[in-house]
PDB file of C-alpha atoms in Angstrom:
ATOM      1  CA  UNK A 203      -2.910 -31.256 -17.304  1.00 65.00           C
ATOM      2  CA  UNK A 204      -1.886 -30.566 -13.536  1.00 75.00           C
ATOM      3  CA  UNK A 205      -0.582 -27.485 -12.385  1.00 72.00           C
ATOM      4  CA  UNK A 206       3.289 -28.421 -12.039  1.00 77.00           C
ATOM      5  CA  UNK A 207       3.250 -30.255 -15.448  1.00 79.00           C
ATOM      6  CA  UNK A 208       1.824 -26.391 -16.698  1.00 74.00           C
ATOM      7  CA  UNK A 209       4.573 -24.483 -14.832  1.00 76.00           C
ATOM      8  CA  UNK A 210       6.945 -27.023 -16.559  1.00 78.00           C
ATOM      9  CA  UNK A 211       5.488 -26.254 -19.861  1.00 78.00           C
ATOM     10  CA  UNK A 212       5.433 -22.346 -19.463  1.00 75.00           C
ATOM     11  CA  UNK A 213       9.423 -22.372 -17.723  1.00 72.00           C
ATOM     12  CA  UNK A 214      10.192 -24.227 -21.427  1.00 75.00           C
ATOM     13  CA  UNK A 215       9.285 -21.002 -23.564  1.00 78.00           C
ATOM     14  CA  UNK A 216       9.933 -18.631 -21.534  1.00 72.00           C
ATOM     15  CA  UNK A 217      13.798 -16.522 -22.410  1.00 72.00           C
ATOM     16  CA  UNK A 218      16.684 -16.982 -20.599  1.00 73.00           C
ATOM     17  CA  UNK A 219      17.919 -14.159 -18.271  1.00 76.00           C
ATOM     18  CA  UNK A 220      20.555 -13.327 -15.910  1.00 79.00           C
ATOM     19  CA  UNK A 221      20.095 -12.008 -13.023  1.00 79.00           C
ATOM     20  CA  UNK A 222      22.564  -9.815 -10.691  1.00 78.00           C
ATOM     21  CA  UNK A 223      22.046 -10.276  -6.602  1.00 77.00           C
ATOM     22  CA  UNK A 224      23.472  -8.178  -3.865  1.00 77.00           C
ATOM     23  CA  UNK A 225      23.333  -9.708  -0.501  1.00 76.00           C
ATOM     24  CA  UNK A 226      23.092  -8.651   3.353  1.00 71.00           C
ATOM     25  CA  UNK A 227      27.134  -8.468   3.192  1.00 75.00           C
ATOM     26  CA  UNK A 228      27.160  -6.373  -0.047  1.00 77.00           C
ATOM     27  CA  UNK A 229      28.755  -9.378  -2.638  1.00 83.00           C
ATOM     28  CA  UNK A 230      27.091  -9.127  -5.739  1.00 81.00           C
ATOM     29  CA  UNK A 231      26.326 -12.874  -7.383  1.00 82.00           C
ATOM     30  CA  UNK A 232      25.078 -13.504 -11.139  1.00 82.00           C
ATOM     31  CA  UNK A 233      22.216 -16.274 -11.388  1.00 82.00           C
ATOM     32  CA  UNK A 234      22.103 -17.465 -15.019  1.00 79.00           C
ATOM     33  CA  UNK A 235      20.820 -20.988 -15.907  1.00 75.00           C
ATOM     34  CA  UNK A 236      20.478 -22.109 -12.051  1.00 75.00           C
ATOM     35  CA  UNK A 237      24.312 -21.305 -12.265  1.00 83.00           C
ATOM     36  CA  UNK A 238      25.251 -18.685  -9.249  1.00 84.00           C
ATOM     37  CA  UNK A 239      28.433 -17.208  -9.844  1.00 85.00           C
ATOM     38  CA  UNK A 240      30.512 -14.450  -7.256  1.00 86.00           C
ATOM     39  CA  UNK A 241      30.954 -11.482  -9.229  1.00 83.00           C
ATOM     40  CA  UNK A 242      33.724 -10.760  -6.884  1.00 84.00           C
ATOM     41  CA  UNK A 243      32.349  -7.264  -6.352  1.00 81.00           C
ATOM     42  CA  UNK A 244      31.592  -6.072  -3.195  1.00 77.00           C
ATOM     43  CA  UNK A 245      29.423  -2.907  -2.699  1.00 72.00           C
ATOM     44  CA  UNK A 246      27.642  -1.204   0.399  1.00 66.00           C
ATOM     45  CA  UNK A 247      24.999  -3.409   0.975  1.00 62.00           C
ATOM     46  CA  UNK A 248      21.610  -2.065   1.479  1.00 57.00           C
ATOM     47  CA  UNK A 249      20.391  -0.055   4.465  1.00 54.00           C
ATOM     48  CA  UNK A 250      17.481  -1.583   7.058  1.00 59.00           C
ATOM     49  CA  UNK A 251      15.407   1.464   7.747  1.00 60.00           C
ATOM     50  CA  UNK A 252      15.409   0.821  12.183  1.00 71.00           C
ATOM     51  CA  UNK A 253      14.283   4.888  12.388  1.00 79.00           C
ATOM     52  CA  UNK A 254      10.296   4.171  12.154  1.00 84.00           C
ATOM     53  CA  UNK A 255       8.059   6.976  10.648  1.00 89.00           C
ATOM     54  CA  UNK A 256       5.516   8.377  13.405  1.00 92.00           C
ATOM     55  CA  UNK A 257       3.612  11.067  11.308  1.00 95.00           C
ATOM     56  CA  UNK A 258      -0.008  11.435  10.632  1.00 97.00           C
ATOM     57  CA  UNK A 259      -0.999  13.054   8.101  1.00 97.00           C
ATOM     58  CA  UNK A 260      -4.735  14.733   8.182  1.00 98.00           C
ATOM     59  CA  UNK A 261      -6.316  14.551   4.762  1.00 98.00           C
ATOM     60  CA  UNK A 262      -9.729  16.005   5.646  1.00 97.00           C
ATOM     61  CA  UNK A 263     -11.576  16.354   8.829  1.00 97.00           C
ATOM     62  CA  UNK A 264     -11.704  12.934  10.324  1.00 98.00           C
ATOM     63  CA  UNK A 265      -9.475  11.215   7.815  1.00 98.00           C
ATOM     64  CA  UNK A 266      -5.644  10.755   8.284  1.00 98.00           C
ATOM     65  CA  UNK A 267      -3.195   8.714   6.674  1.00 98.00           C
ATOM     66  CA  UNK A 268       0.613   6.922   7.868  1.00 97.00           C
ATOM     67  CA  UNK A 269       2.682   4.122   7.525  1.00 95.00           C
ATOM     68  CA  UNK A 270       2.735   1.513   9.652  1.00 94.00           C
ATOM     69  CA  UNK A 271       4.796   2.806  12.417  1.00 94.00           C
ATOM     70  CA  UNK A 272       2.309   4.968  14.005  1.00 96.00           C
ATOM     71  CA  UNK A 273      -0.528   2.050  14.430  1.00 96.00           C
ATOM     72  CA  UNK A 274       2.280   0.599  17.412  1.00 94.00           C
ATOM     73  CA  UNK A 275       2.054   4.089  19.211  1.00 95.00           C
ATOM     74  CA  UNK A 276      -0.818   4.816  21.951  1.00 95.00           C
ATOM     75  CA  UNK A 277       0.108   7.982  22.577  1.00 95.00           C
ATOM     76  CA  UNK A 278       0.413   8.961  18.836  1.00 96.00           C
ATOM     77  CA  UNK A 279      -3.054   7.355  18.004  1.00 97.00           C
ATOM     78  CA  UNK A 280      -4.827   9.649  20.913  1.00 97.00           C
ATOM     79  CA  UNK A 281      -3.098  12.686  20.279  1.00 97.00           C
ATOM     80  CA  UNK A 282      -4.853  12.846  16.909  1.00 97.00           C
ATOM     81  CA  UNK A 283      -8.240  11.070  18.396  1.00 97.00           C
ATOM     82  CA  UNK A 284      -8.136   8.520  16.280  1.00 97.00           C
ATOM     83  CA  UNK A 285     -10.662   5.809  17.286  1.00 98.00           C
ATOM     84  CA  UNK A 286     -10.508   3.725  14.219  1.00 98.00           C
ATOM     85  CA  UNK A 287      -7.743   2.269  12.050  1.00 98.00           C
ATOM     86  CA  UNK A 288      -8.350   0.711   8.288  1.00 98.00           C
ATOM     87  CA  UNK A 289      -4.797  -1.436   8.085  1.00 97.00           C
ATOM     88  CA  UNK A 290      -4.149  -2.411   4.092  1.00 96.00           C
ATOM     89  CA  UNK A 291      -1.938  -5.752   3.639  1.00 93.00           C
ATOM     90  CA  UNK A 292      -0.398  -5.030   6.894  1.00 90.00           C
ATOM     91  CA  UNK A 293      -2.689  -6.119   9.747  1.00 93.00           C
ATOM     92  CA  UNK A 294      -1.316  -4.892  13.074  1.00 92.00           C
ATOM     93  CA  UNK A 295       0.398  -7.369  15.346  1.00 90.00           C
ATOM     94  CA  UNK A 296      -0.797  -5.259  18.721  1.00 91.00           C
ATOM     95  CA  UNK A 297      -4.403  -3.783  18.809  1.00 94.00           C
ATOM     96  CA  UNK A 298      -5.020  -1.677  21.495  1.00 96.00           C
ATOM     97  CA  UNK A 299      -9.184  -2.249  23.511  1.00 95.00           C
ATOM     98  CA  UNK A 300     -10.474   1.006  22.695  1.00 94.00           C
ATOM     99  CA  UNK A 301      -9.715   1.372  18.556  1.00 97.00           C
ATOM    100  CA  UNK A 302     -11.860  -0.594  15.743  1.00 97.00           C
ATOM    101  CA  UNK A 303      -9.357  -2.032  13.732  1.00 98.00           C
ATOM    102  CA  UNK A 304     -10.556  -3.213   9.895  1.00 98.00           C
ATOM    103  CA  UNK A 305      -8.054  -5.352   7.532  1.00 97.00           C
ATOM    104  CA  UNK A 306      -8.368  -5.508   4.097  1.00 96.00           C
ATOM    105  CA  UNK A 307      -5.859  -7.835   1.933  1.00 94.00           C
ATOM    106  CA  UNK A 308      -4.192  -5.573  -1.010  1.00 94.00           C
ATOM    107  CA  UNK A 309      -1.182  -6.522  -2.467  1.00 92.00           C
ATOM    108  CA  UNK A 310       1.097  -3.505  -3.859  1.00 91.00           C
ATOM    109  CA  UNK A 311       1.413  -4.914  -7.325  1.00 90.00           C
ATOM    110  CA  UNK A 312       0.083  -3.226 -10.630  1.00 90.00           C
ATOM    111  CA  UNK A 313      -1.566  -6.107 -11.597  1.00 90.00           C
ATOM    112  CA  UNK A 314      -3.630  -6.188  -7.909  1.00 91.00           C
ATOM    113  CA  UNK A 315      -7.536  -6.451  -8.766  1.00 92.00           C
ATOM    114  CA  UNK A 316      -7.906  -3.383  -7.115  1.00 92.00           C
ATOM    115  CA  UNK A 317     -12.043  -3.133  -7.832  1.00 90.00           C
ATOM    116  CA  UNK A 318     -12.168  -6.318  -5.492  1.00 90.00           C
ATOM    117  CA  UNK A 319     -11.820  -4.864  -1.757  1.00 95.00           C
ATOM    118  CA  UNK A 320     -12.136  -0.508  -3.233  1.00 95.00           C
ATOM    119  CA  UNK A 321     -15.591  -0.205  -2.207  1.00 94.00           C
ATOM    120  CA  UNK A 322     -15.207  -2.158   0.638  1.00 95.00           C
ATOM    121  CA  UNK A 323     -12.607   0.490   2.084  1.00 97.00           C
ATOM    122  CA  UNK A 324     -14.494   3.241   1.009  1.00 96.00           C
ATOM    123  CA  UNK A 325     -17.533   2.332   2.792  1.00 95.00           C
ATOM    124  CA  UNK A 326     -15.285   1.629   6.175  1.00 97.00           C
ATOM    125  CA  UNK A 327     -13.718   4.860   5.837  1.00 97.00           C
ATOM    126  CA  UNK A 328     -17.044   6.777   5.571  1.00 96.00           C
ATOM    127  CA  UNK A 329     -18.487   4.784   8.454  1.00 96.00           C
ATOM    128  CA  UNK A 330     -16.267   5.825  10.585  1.00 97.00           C
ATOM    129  CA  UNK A 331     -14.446   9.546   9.511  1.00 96.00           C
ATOM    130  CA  UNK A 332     -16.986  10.933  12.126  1.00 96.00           C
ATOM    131  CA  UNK A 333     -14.994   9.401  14.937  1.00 96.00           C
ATOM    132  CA  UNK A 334     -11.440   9.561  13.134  1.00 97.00           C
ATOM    133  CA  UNK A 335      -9.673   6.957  10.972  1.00 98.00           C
ATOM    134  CA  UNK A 336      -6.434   6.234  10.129  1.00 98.00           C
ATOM    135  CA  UNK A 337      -5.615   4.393   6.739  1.00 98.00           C
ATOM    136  CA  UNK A 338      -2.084   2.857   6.484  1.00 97.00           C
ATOM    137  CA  UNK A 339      -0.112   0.549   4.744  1.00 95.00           C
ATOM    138  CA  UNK A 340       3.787  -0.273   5.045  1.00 92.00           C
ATOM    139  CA  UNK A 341       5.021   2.664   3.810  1.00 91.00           C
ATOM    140  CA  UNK A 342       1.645   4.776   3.471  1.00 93.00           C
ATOM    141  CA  UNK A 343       3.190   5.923   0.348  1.00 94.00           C
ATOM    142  CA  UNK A 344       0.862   3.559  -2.666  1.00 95.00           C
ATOM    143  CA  UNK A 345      -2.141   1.338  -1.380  1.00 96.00           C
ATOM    144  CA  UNK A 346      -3.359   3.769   1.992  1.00 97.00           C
ATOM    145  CA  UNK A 347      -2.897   6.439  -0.633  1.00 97.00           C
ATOM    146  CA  UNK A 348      -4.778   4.794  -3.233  1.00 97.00           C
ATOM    147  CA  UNK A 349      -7.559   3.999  -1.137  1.00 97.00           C
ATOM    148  CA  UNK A 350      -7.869   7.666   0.176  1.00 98.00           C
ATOM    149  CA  UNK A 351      -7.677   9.086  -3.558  1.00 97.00           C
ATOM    150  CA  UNK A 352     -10.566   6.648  -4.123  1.00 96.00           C
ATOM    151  CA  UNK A 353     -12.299   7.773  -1.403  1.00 96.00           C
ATOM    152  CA  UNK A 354     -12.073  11.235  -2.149  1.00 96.00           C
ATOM    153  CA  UNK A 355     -13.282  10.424  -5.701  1.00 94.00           C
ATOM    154  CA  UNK A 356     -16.195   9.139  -4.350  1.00 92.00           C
ATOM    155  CA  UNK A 357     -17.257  11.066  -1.151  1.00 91.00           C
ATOM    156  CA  UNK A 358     -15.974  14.695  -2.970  1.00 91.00           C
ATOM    157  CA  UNK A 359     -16.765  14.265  -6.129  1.00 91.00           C
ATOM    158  CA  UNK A 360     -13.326  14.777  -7.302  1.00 92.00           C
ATOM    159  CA  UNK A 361     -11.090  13.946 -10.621  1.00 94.00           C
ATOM    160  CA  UNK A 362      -8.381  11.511 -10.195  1.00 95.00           C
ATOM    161  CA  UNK A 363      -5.948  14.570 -10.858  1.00 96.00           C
ATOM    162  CA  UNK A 364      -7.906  16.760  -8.661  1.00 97.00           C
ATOM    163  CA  UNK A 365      -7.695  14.144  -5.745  1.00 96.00           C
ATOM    164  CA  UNK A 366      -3.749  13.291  -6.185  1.00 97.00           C
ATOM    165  CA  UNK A 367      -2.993  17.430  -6.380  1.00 97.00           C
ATOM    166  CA  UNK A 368      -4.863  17.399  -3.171  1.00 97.00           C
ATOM    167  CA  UNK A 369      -3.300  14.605  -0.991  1.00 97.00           C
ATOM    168  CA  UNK A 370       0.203  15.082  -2.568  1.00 96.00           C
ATOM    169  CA  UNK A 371       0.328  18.597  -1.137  1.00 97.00           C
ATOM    170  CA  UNK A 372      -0.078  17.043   1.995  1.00 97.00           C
ATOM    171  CA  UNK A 373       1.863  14.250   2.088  1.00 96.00           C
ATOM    172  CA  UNK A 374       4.519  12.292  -0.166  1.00 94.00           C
ATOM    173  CA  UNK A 375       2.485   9.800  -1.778  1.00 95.00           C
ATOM    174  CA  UNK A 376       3.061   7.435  -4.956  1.00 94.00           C
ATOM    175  CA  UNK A 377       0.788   4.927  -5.781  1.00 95.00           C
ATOM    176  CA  UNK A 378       1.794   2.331  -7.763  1.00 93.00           C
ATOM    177  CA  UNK A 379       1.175   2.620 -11.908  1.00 93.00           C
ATOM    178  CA  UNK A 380      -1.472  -0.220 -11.937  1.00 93.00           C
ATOM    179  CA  UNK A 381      -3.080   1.165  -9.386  1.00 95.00           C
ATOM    180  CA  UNK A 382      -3.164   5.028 -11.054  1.00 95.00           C
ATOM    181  CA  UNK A 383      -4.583   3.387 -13.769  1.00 95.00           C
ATOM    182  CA  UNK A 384      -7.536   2.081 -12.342  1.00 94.00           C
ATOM    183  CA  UNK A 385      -8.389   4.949 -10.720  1.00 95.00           C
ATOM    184  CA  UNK A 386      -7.909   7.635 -13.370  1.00 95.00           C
ATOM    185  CA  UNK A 387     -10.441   4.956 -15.580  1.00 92.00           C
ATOM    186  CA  UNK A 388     -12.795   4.158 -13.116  1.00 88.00           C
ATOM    187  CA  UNK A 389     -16.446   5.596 -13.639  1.00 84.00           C
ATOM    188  CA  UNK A 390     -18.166   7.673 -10.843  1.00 79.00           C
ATOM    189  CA  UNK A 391     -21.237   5.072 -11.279  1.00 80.00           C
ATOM    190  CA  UNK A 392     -18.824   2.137 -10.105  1.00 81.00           C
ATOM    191  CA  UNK A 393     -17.832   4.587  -6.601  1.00 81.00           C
ATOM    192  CA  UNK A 394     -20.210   4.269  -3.828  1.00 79.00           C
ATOM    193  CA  UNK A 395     -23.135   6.678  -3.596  1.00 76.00           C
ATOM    194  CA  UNK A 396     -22.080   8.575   0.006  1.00 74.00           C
ATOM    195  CA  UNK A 397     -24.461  10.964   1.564  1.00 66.00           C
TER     196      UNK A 397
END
């Protein structure tokens, strides 16, 4: 069987729903069936965020965390020495010649096969904390977070619980559920061995 004929088969049992859409304007629609129908309400529509969030967070010597925003500032990146930057699912558009820049592909989706690319940030972040690195994401507020709680766990020795307590009195962090999961259940055996 090819792959459209299976989509075909699956859209056949799966339940109907309706779904309610608000647009760029604010007009809410109803999608039922294929049908889209004007709910003839109007609400504020949402907000685009324009004010961009430069802070750095330090988590431990030689490790800081951010969104996005501060990866586009040169004068934000030296302040804090930072010499290295590990970008997750958001790979910088400008790089700037005297920062190592890593990429790793993570999706911010519980059901992300987060064991696939873990121990491959770990081991950049411990490679380089001696010369500063800065792990972000979009929002820095689930994967850079995730992958800093994982890297505690492994290079501290710490609990899941112990790790979170730690970074969230830092910053405001909230990794996604799927990815709490995985790390509250992962064995210290399957963390790299750092010295």
């Amino acid at each position: 069987m090819d792959f459209q004929s299976l989509i075909e088969n699956r859209k056949k049992i799966l339940k109907p729903t309706t779904t309610v859409v608000t647009n760029t304007s604010g007009e809410k629609y109803e999608i039922s069936d294929g049908v889209v129908r004007n709910l003839g309400i109007k609400v504020t529509p949402f907000v685009v965020d324009n004010k961009p969030n430069l802070k750095i967070d330090l988590i431990i010597p030689g490790l800081f965390i951010s969104s996005q925003d501060p990866v586009y500032n040169l004068d934000i990146l030296e302040s804090h020495g930072i010499k290295n930057i590990l970008s997750l699912g958001i790979n910088p558009e400008v790089k700037f010649p005297d920062i190592n820049y890593y990429y790793v592909d993570i999706l911010d989706l519980p059901e992300f096969d987060l064991f696939k690319v873990l121990n491959e940030c770990i081991k950049i972040i411990h490679e380089n904390i001696s010369e500063n690195i800065l792990v972000h994401c979009n929002a820095g507020v689930s994967r850079s977070p995730t992958i800093v709680l994982g890297y505690l766990m492994a290079c501290k020795k710490l609990s899941y619980t112990q790790a979170y307590d730690f970074v969230k009195n830092i910053r405001y962090i909230r990794p996604n559920d799927g990815f709490v999961n995985k790390l509250k259940n992962i064995k210290p055996k399957d963390l790299p061995q750092l010295n």
